[in-house]
């Protein structure tokens, strides 16, 4: 999974049932699922499931609480309503709902089928606390778009996760499906009906489907056929406009990975959000074995959208390595309703995110300076989280606080752990081995169907490598000692230097120092957790301050736009009066605007670099 912080502010200012089947016992009959996308009723979709014949008096039906890759409890059962269990005569059986995701059905021997309505998650994301992350969520927009993350639509009966599934989807005539789910061609199938099959429940939810008007492109990356499906509500983007960057990027990824993966098909399901209150607002993507669902704002300009796609899709595609190919038993035998977490988020998300950056420099998509900037940004972003929290402990307990609120650090410090490990491995192996080598070795040893034992992985890695690697893991990954990145960077002749950089008054390049609070009348506040420029610092502003007025003009989103425009004309002597709300207090900040500068830390080459450092750096960056 990859969560993307899209600075919202910036985006606006810049732009039926056969009785014969019932004779088969549940273990033998496929789970027959029908999804009706034609008769959408009050924004809800009717799903019915026909299992075989049960021998028990009571059976439980589940909708997942958690799905792999999300590391959060989302309770997809909350979106179901009108749950009915019917016997062979069409009479309702007694159903007892015991939690958000569990329905116990009595008199199960006479159960013929169940049916329920599903609400989508995109509609309510902005209203509920702990909303489902959009790339794992569902969308129901009659006659126009359906994002079928199937864990939101299809459940499983207790003990029957391993039986095959047959999904019959009735769809509006203008829409087509993009999915990695196996489609079955059946003669005499009713018009506008798609039939999909899966060998087991996991396969159902590992293969989301997007239904849209046709807007797809397919291209070949060596032996992988990649299909990009785009839903762009205002017709801003087509798959053909976005194809080239994706093709270039994935070709580079394949070159970086070499022989590591085995998929022959990959589908990118891109959903572009209008960003209206009733639309998706969690930007980023979720990985699957042979596809990914990506959600981004449609209002993003093309170059930024393409760059976001490069960063996000490359991350998801690298998940083929881990956890998809290298994972522990916790993930292989994932319990959707009582999940056990693995210790190794440093690898599942950290290595993946690190690869999504290092491949770009190794394959020449970005230069050294850009790569250093990205690693520096991660160092700075990581400061917002607990640096003295054991990464393995956090991972194991990620569904609970205080670990949960540190989750996003898997993309920051998680990647940096891998950077340090990569440098360490290069140093110990005279430049020959790095984290990619390690992942290749692990994937040879394990692979898609062979999990490792969670508490043995690190021992395994140490046995394959060097004693220094044991110290590294014990100290910085299992242990809670923060990593001195400077120490590792020095091995490759790099150092961190603070420099002064000019910025705008309200913007640092494209990135604003302020943000908008939509839930409080579009009020404007100074962003927290970032380095402020000298303009805000010298005035005495602090992160979190709500800007009430500037030069007696009261401030909201509308009012600040022209002021940002005017600020480009300000000179250092321009006087400003800003009233801010800090907690209960209203504070007046006054003074000259000055020349805004920002103290930034950058990674730069050392002045005197030894040939050894030089060589190691080359081995690290050029592979
Ligand atoms: Zn991820």
XYZ file of C-alpha atoms and ligand atoms in Angstrom:
624
model
C 0.000 0.000 0.000
C 1.132 3.537 -0.495
C -0.535 6.553 1.021
C 0.122 9.822 -0.646
C -0.237 13.154 1.061
C -1.696 15.361 -1.611
C -1.672 18.915 -0.412
C -5.282 19.751 -1.127
C -4.797 23.467 -0.919
C -2.322 23.520 -3.726
C -4.524 21.519 -6.008
C -7.249 24.132 -5.804
C -5.242 27.243 -6.109
C -3.069 26.086 -8.928
C -5.926 24.309 -10.796
C -30.795 -17.389 -9.244
C -30.522 -20.531 -7.800
C -30.826 -24.090 -9.272
C -32.056 -26.657 -6.827
C -29.932 -29.369 -8.415
C -26.813 -27.585 -7.198
C -28.151 -27.630 -3.689
C -27.665 -31.349 -3.573
C -23.918 -30.850 -3.654
C -22.347 -30.477 -0.255
C -20.685 -27.153 0.538
C -17.205 -28.607 0.213
C -17.909 -29.672 -3.373
C -20.138 -26.945 -4.741
C -18.536 -23.713 -5.884
C -19.652 -20.608 -4.049
C -22.010 -19.029 -6.631
C -22.046 -15.258 -6.258
C -24.305 -12.883 -8.209
C -23.663 -9.155 -8.291
C -26.264 -6.940 -9.935
C -24.746 -3.685 -11.198
C -27.744 -2.859 -13.395
C -30.493 -2.424 -10.823
C -28.633 -0.127 -8.489
C -31.088 0.683 -5.749
C -30.591 3.908 -3.795
C -26.837 3.721 -4.446
C -26.720 0.106 -3.246
C -25.836 -3.090 -5.081
C -27.604 -6.411 -4.484
C -25.339 -9.398 -3.917
C -26.518 -12.967 -3.483
C -24.484 -16.029 -2.637
C -25.533 -19.616 -3.153
C -23.368 -22.114 -1.261
C -23.856 -25.881 -1.456
C -25.815 -27.815 1.177
C -24.655 -27.463 4.777
C -24.635 -30.350 7.247
C -24.496 -28.108 10.316
C -27.337 -26.472 12.203
C -25.608 -23.144 12.439
C -23.176 -21.459 10.038
C -21.341 -18.159 10.167
C -20.859 -15.812 7.242
C -18.107 -13.191 7.291
C -17.145 -10.054 5.458
C -13.469 -9.129 6.090
C -12.491 -6.888 8.955
C -9.013 -6.397 7.469
C -7.490 -7.208 4.108
C -3.811 -7.799 3.323
C -1.758 -4.706 2.601
C -3.899 -2.227 4.556
C -2.636 -2.787 8.106
C -5.845 -1.342 9.525
C -9.193 -2.583 10.803
C -11.781 -1.366 8.348
C -14.828 -3.555 9.063
C -16.186 -3.841 5.535
C -19.285 -5.528 6.998
C -20.442 -2.086 8.160
C -21.365 -1.292 4.575
C -23.845 -4.197 4.274
C -27.577 -3.920 4.919
C -30.750 -5.947 4.440
C -28.972 -9.243 5.085
C -31.297 -12.198 4.422
C -30.826 -15.942 4.603
C -33.431 -17.899 2.634
C -34.399 -21.536 2.716
C -35.274 -23.599 -0.347
C -38.882 -22.425 -0.208
C -37.869 -18.780 -0.059
C -38.643 -18.358 3.645
C -36.315 -16.274 5.770
C -34.139 -18.072 8.292
C -33.164 -16.540 11.619
C -29.956 -14.523 11.385
C -28.023 -13.244 14.348
C -25.472 -10.533 13.655
C -22.776 -10.754 16.335
C -20.417 -7.964 15.206
C -19.907 -5.634 12.224
C -18.668 -8.462 10.046
C -20.314 -11.679 11.289
C -23.765 -13.159 10.593
C -24.786 -16.434 12.262
C -27.466 -18.317 10.351
C -29.686 -20.797 12.195
C -31.239 -23.884 10.684
C -28.433 -23.906 8.137
C -29.326 -27.342 6.761
C -32.202 -25.709 4.940
C -30.158 -22.668 3.789
C -30.472 -22.095 0.060
C -28.828 -18.688 -0.337
C -28.073 -15.389 1.307
C -28.511 -11.903 -0.110
C -27.666 -8.388 1.010
C -27.222 -4.853 -0.218
C -23.800 -3.214 -0.310
C -23.209 0.514 0.170
C -20.033 1.980 -1.246
C -17.310 3.556 0.884
C -16.415 6.520 -1.384
C -19.695 8.271 -0.541
C -19.036 8.474 3.153
C -15.265 8.765 3.449
C -15.468 12.413 4.339
C -18.123 11.846 7.001
C -16.816 8.929 9.018
C -13.858 8.716 11.335
C -11.295 6.064 10.347
C -12.659 5.896 6.811
C -11.551 3.073 4.532
C -8.514 4.103 2.482
C -9.953 4.713 -1.009
C -7.726 2.236 -2.921
C -9.142 -0.484 -0.614
C -12.646 0.992 -0.781
C -15.630 0.579 -3.066
C -17.487 2.804 -5.489
C -21.027 2.507 -6.786
C -21.968 5.103 -9.361
C -24.923 3.729 -11.345
C -24.296 3.375 -15.076
C -20.919 5.039 -14.792
C -18.300 3.517 -12.529
C -17.921 0.608 -10.140
C -14.788 0.003 -8.124
C -15.255 -3.564 -6.965
C -12.708 -4.197 -4.293
C -14.423 -7.518 -3.850
C -13.746 -7.833 -0.102
C -16.407 -5.139 0.230
C -18.969 -7.136 -1.785
C -18.240 -10.822 -1.276
C -17.731 -12.746 1.961
C -17.060 -16.324 2.995
C -18.640 -18.994 5.176
C -16.686 -20.285 8.150
C -14.350 -23.077 7.118
C -14.998 -22.507 3.418
C -12.324 -20.004 2.378
C -10.680 -22.635 0.186
C -13.646 -23.567 -2.036
C -13.822 -22.210 -5.602
C -15.967 -19.194 -6.385
C -17.989 -18.357 -9.480
C -19.002 -14.711 -9.817
C -21.773 -13.662 -12.171
C -21.815 -9.916 -12.682
C -24.679 -8.246 -14.519
C -23.468 -4.901 -15.825
C -24.810 -1.862 -17.663
C -24.277 -2.311 -21.407
C -21.791 0.574 -21.854
C -19.343 -0.538 -19.168
C -16.494 -3.022 -19.415
C -14.459 -4.771 -16.750
C -10.723 -4.514 -16.165
C -9.424 -7.149 -13.753
C -6.914 -9.947 -13.336
C -9.727 -12.247 -12.199
C -10.139 -15.176 -14.616
C -13.008 -14.510 -16.979
C -14.893 -17.525 -18.280
C -16.384 -17.552 -21.743
C -19.644 -19.458 -21.579
C -21.881 -20.059 -24.548
C -25.420 -18.851 -24.106
C -24.514 -16.467 -21.292
C -27.079 -13.651 -21.048
C -26.100 -10.333 -22.650
C -24.200 -7.894 -20.445
C -23.219 -10.643 -18.048
C -19.627 -11.424 -17.087
C -18.605 -14.666 -15.482
C -15.448 -14.851 -13.364
C -13.890 -17.764 -11.513
C -11.495 -17.994 -8.573
C -9.899 -21.039 -6.966
C -10.412 -19.758 -3.448
C -11.682 -16.784 -1.490
C -8.265 -15.138 -1.358
C -8.186 -15.080 -5.145
C -11.529 -13.269 -5.206
C -10.272 -10.396 -3.105
C -6.799 -10.373 -4.655
C -8.356 -9.359 -7.975
C -10.391 -6.158 -7.851
C -12.525 -5.189 -10.843
C -13.105 -1.716 -12.235
C -16.143 -1.206 -14.467
C -16.028 1.941 -16.596
C -16.743 3.073 -20.106
C -13.850 1.693 -22.151
C -10.749 3.819 -21.465
C -7.880 1.340 -21.432
C -4.489 0.747 -23.011
C -2.495 -2.464 -23.025
C 1.256 -2.587 -23.507
C 3.899 -5.231 -23.276
C 6.874 -5.108 -20.864
C 8.962 -8.109 -21.938
C 6.643 -11.016 -21.100
C 4.143 -9.015 -19.020
C 0.979 -7.618 -20.587
C 0.109 -4.465 -18.665
C -3.364 -2.934 -18.925
C -4.124 0.546 -17.680
C -7.809 1.291 -17.062
C -8.695 4.910 -16.355
C -11.860 6.401 -14.917
C -11.759 10.154 -15.376
C -15.176 11.608 -14.454
C -14.719 14.828 -16.406
C -12.882 13.201 -19.268
C -9.656 15.001 -18.342
C -7.388 11.989 -18.794
C -7.325 8.984 -21.082
C -5.329 5.792 -20.765
C -3.498 6.659 -23.963
C -2.199 9.991 -22.595
C -0.867 8.301 -19.445
C 0.482 5.178 -21.123
C 3.948 6.383 -22.190
C 5.256 7.313 -18.727
C 3.883 4.048 -17.300
C 5.543 2.031 -20.040
C 8.882 3.779 -19.599
C 8.728 3.385 -15.821
C 7.709 -0.283 -15.810
C 10.336 -1.158 -18.409
C 12.901 0.322 -16.033
C 11.419 -1.644 -13.117
C 11.611 -4.895 -15.025
C 15.238 -4.131 -15.940
C 16.011 -3.405 -12.274
C 14.350 -6.613 -11.041
C 15.844 -8.888 -13.678
C 14.466 -12.405 -13.310
C 12.812 -11.888 -9.934
C 9.093 -11.950 -10.736
C 6.804 -14.315 -12.525
C 3.588 -12.500 -13.405
C 2.462 -12.468 -17.039
C -0.340 -9.987 -16.556
C -0.637 -6.771 -14.587
C -3.620 -4.442 -14.396
C -3.518 -0.860 -13.194
C -6.989 0.328 -12.192
C -6.838 4.107 -11.944
C -9.753 5.966 -10.387
C -9.577 9.748 -10.573
C -11.576 11.548 -7.920
C -13.462 14.811 -8.396
C -12.567 15.574 -4.758
C -16.166 16.544 -4.095
C -17.320 15.698 -0.558
C -19.059 12.528 -1.769
C -16.033 11.231 -3.662
C -12.847 9.349 -2.796
C -10.337 11.283 -0.691
C -7.643 8.736 0.219
C -4.927 9.074 -2.383
C -2.411 6.377 -3.165
C -2.726 2.715 -4.040
C -3.123 -0.845 -2.764
C -1.148 -3.802 -4.054
C -2.335 -7.173 -5.298
C -0.401 -10.025 -6.909
C -1.242 -9.025 -10.464
C -2.969 -5.665 -10.201
C -3.227 -2.448 -8.248
C -5.993 0.050 -7.520
C -4.780 3.645 -7.674
C -6.809 6.672 -6.552
C -5.644 10.208 -7.324
C -7.291 13.618 -7.785
C -8.445 14.332 -11.344
C -7.523 17.995 -10.829
C -3.793 17.223 -10.712
C -1.936 18.680 -13.671
C -0.595 16.029 -16.045
C 3.080 16.168 -15.068
C 2.255 15.885 -11.363
C -0.287 13.134 -11.972
C 2.235 11.203 -14.040
C 4.938 11.599 -11.415
C 2.492 10.450 -8.712
C 1.609 7.446 -10.902
C 5.316 6.642 -11.367
C 5.964 6.786 -7.612
C 2.800 4.966 -6.580
C 2.547 2.291 -9.289
C 6.251 1.454 -9.068
C 5.819 0.974 -5.314
C 2.816 -1.339 -5.854
C 4.516 -3.294 -8.629
C 7.537 -3.865 -6.362
C 5.185 -5.491 -3.873
C 5.460 -8.511 -6.193
C 8.781 -9.026 -4.398
C 7.460 -8.537 -0.891
C 5.063 -9.396 0.653
C 3.658 -11.135 -2.421
C 6.698 -13.403 -2.990
C 8.493 -13.107 0.347
C 6.149 -13.224 3.329
C 5.554 -14.932 6.647
C 2.887 -17.429 7.675
C 0.788 -14.580 9.067
C 0.307 -13.363 5.511
C 0.111 -16.725 3.734
C -2.702 -17.844 6.046
C -4.207 -14.421 6.463
C -7.142 -14.349 8.859
C -9.446 -11.680 7.449
C -11.457 -11.420 10.660
C -8.843 -11.977 13.355
C -5.609 -10.916 11.685
C -2.181 -11.630 13.190
C 0.406 -9.107 12.143
C 3.951 -9.879 11.058
C 7.094 -8.184 12.476
C 8.437 -7.294 9.100
C 6.879 -4.077 7.855
C 10.480 -2.809 7.572
C 10.582 -5.164 4.570
C 6.997 -5.363 3.203
C 6.627 -1.603 2.999
C 10.152 -0.321 3.699
C 12.037 -2.353 1.096
C 9.238 -1.768 -1.398
C 9.343 1.986 -0.930
C 13.149 2.008 -1.053
C 13.114 0.055 -4.328
C 10.552 2.499 -5.746
C 13.216 5.191 -5.329
C 16.551 3.441 -5.904
C 15.402 1.858 -9.192
C 14.739 5.318 -10.564
C 18.355 6.361 -10.142
C 19.794 2.982 -11.148
C 17.766 3.057 -14.358
C 18.393 6.732 -15.079
C 14.851 8.056 -14.521
C 16.150 10.541 -11.929
C 19.607 11.954 -11.160
C 21.715 11.686 -8.004
C 20.600 15.055 -6.690
C 16.928 14.110 -6.940
C 17.609 10.775 -5.237
C 19.461 12.466 -2.361
C 16.624 14.952 -2.030
C 14.119 12.128 -1.717
C 16.168 10.382 0.987
C 16.563 13.703 2.805
C 12.801 14.307 2.598
C 12.248 10.885 4.131
C 14.679 11.718 6.941
C 12.771 14.909 7.643
C 9.334 13.306 7.308
C 10.396 10.539 9.699
C 10.879 13.187 12.410
C 7.093 13.371 12.756
C 7.116 9.805 14.176
C 8.645 8.037 17.159
C 12.235 7.339 16.126
C 12.842 5.323 19.291
C 10.095 2.800 18.605
C 11.263 -0.703 17.713
C 10.214 -1.320 14.114
C 9.493 -5.019 14.665
C 7.409 -4.261 17.755
C 5.501 -1.564 15.910
C 4.844 -3.914 13.028
C 3.577 -6.744 15.223
C 1.156 -4.392 16.989
C 0.284 -2.055 14.127
C -3.480 -2.361 14.649
C -3.177 -0.783 18.108
C -1.978 2.492 19.559
C 0.584 3.884 20.021
C 1.873 1.831 17.091
C -0.983 2.575 14.696
C -0.304 6.306 14.595
C 3.300 5.592 13.587
C 2.204 3.457 10.635
C 3.082 5.963 7.913
C 6.713 5.847 9.098
C 7.013 2.557 7.199
C 7.329 4.684 4.040
C 9.823 7.076 5.610
C 12.084 5.380 8.153
C 11.154 2.011 6.646
C 12.806 3.066 3.390
C 15.781 4.590 5.250
C 16.388 1.343 7.181
C 16.765 -0.271 3.771
C 19.054 2.485 2.527
C 21.355 1.956 5.520
C 21.189 -1.832 5.126
C 21.918 -1.523 1.407
C 25.031 0.561 2.102
C 26.124 -1.831 4.837
C 25.761 -4.854 2.548
C 27.653 -3.074 -0.230
C 30.429 -2.208 2.203
C 30.749 -5.759 3.515
C 30.652 -7.336 0.057
C 33.027 -4.910 -1.652
C 30.152 -3.411 -3.560
C 28.785 -6.671 -4.895
C 25.708 -7.320 -2.784
C 22.848 -5.118 -1.718
C 19.211 -5.314 -0.628
C 18.078 -6.331 -4.134
C 20.493 -9.262 -4.031
C 19.120 -10.189 -0.604
C 15.518 -10.090 -1.849
C 16.408 -12.246 -4.845
C 18.012 -14.828 -2.542
C 14.990 -14.806 -0.237
C 12.537 -15.128 -3.094
C 14.500 -18.114 -4.450
C 14.297 -19.724 -1.045
C 10.628 -18.928 -0.366
C 8.262 -17.615 -3.059
C 4.538 -17.145 -3.476
C 3.454 -20.416 -1.829
C 6.193 -20.876 0.812
C 6.040 -18.580 3.814
C 8.878 -18.023 6.285
C 8.486 -18.232 10.067
C 8.067 -14.695 11.290
C 10.603 -14.884 14.121
C 13.258 -16.623 12.035
C 13.630 -14.225 9.097
C 16.287 -11.990 10.607
C 18.399 -14.988 11.701
C 18.044 -16.258 8.170
C 19.225 -12.959 6.701
C 22.193 -12.819 9.087
C 23.155 -16.392 8.177
C 23.143 -15.403 4.504
C 25.185 -12.256 5.073
C 27.522 -10.813 7.717
C 27.716 -10.511 11.526
C 27.519 -6.706 11.124
C 24.010 -7.230 9.762
C 23.043 -8.904 13.053
C 24.268 -5.859 14.984
C 22.350 -3.571 12.612
C 19.045 -5.403 13.063
C 19.493 -5.864 16.815
C 20.298 -2.200 17.326
C 18.099 -0.346 14.851
C 15.225 -2.587 13.721
C 14.483 -4.842 16.696
C 16.168 -2.414 19.053
C 15.041 1.163 19.498
C 18.263 3.068 18.811
C 17.700 5.686 16.081
C 19.941 5.309 13.035
C 22.706 7.858 12.544
C 22.223 8.204 8.799
C 25.341 10.357 8.527
C 27.423 7.355 9.567
C 26.071 5.257 6.717
C 26.174 8.055 4.151
C 29.859 8.643 5.033
C 30.664 5.117 3.880
C 29.678 6.194 0.362
C 31.316 9.635 0.624
C 28.199 11.663 1.364
C 27.400 14.124 4.113
C 24.420 16.145 5.328
C 24.768 19.895 5.128
C 22.376 22.650 6.148
C 22.015 25.316 3.527
C 19.855 28.387 3.231
C 17.459 28.358 0.323
C 15.192 31.115 -0.955
C 11.495 30.394 -0.762
C 8.274 32.226 -1.448
C 6.359 33.866 1.428
C 3.566 31.295 1.408
C 5.012 28.630 -0.851
C 8.226 26.653 -0.978
C 8.247 25.951 -4.685
C 4.939 24.146 -5.139
C 4.584 23.233 -1.498
C 2.613 25.646 0.676
C 3.468 26.527 4.278
C -0.273 26.853 4.912
C -3.233 24.537 4.447
C -7.002 24.692 4.432
C -9.368 23.183 6.976
C -12.461 22.263 4.988
C -14.432 21.151 7.996
C -14.027 24.564 9.606
C -15.312 26.924 6.948
C -12.223 26.696 4.761
C -10.128 28.375 7.409
C -6.407 28.685 6.752
C -3.756 27.466 9.145
C 0.036 27.298 9.285
C 1.129 23.727 8.591
C 2.487 21.630 11.449
C 5.461 19.329 11.434
C 7.294 21.085 8.630
C 10.210 23.487 8.594
C 8.804 27.022 8.272
C 10.575 29.773 6.344
C 12.075 32.909 7.905
C 8.929 34.906 7.040
C 6.739 32.849 9.370
C 9.520 32.247 11.922
C 10.527 35.919 12.222
C 6.898 36.979 12.619
C 6.610 34.428 15.447
C 4.078 32.173 13.758
C 3.872 28.538 14.831
C 2.613 25.422 13.129
C -1.117 25.013 13.828
C -1.820 28.770 14.090
C -5.119 29.618 12.375
C -4.728 32.795 10.326
C -7.708 35.010 11.221
C -6.699 38.116 9.274
C -3.892 39.653 7.261
C -3.697 43.449 7.176
C -7.280 43.567 8.552
C -8.713 41.395 5.781
C -10.312 38.332 7.343
C -8.863 35.167 5.925
C -10.378 32.040 4.463
C -9.544 30.076 1.316
C -11.137 32.660 -1.005
C -9.471 35.616 0.685
C -5.952 34.198 0.847
C -5.620 33.512 -2.872
C -5.229 37.159 -3.962
C -2.885 37.788 -1.007
C -0.621 34.953 -2.164
C -0.703 36.551 -5.618
C 0.247 39.973 -4.170
C 3.039 38.466 -2.081
C 5.105 37.958 -5.223
C 5.299 41.785 -5.401
C 6.270 42.333 -1.774
C 9.701 43.726 -0.974
C 11.635 43.072 2.245
C 10.402 46.373 3.747
C 6.700 45.575 3.246
C 4.880 45.672 6.582
C 2.429 42.984 7.548
C -0.045 42.479 10.391
C -1.293 38.953 10.855
C -3.760 37.925 13.555
C -3.634 34.268 14.439
C -5.580 32.020 16.749
C -3.357 29.774 18.831
C -5.443 27.538 21.058
C -7.694 29.882 23.019
C -5.508 32.901 22.392
C -5.636 35.465 19.608
C -2.185 36.826 18.846
C -1.149 39.751 16.681
C 2.028 39.193 14.697
C 3.563 42.270 13.122
C 6.703 43.210 11.285
C 8.531 43.490 7.988
C 8.063 40.572 5.611
C 11.812 40.373 4.930
C 13.372 38.041 2.382
C 11.994 34.582 2.973
C 14.586 31.844 3.289
C 14.360 28.270 4.404
C 17.000 26.236 6.230
C 17.212 22.983 4.372
C 19.332 19.958 5.014
C 20.739 18.382 1.903
C 22.806 15.316 1.177
C 25.928 16.299 -0.744
C 29.198 14.582 -1.715
C 32.033 15.068 0.821
C 34.918 17.268 -0.173
C 37.634 14.663 0.031
C 36.356 11.320 -1.061
C 38.538 8.229 -1.058
C 38.537 5.914 -4.082
C 36.904 3.299 -1.874
C 34.025 5.610 -0.953
C 33.673 6.580 -4.594
C 33.512 2.961 -5.725
C 31.041 2.010 -3.058
C 28.790 4.895 -4.022
C 28.882 3.835 -7.652
C 28.061 0.247 -6.737
C 25.184 1.454 -4.541
C 23.613 3.858 -7.013
C 24.361 2.089 -10.255
C 23.718 -1.475 -9.099
Zn 2.909 -0.658 -0.023
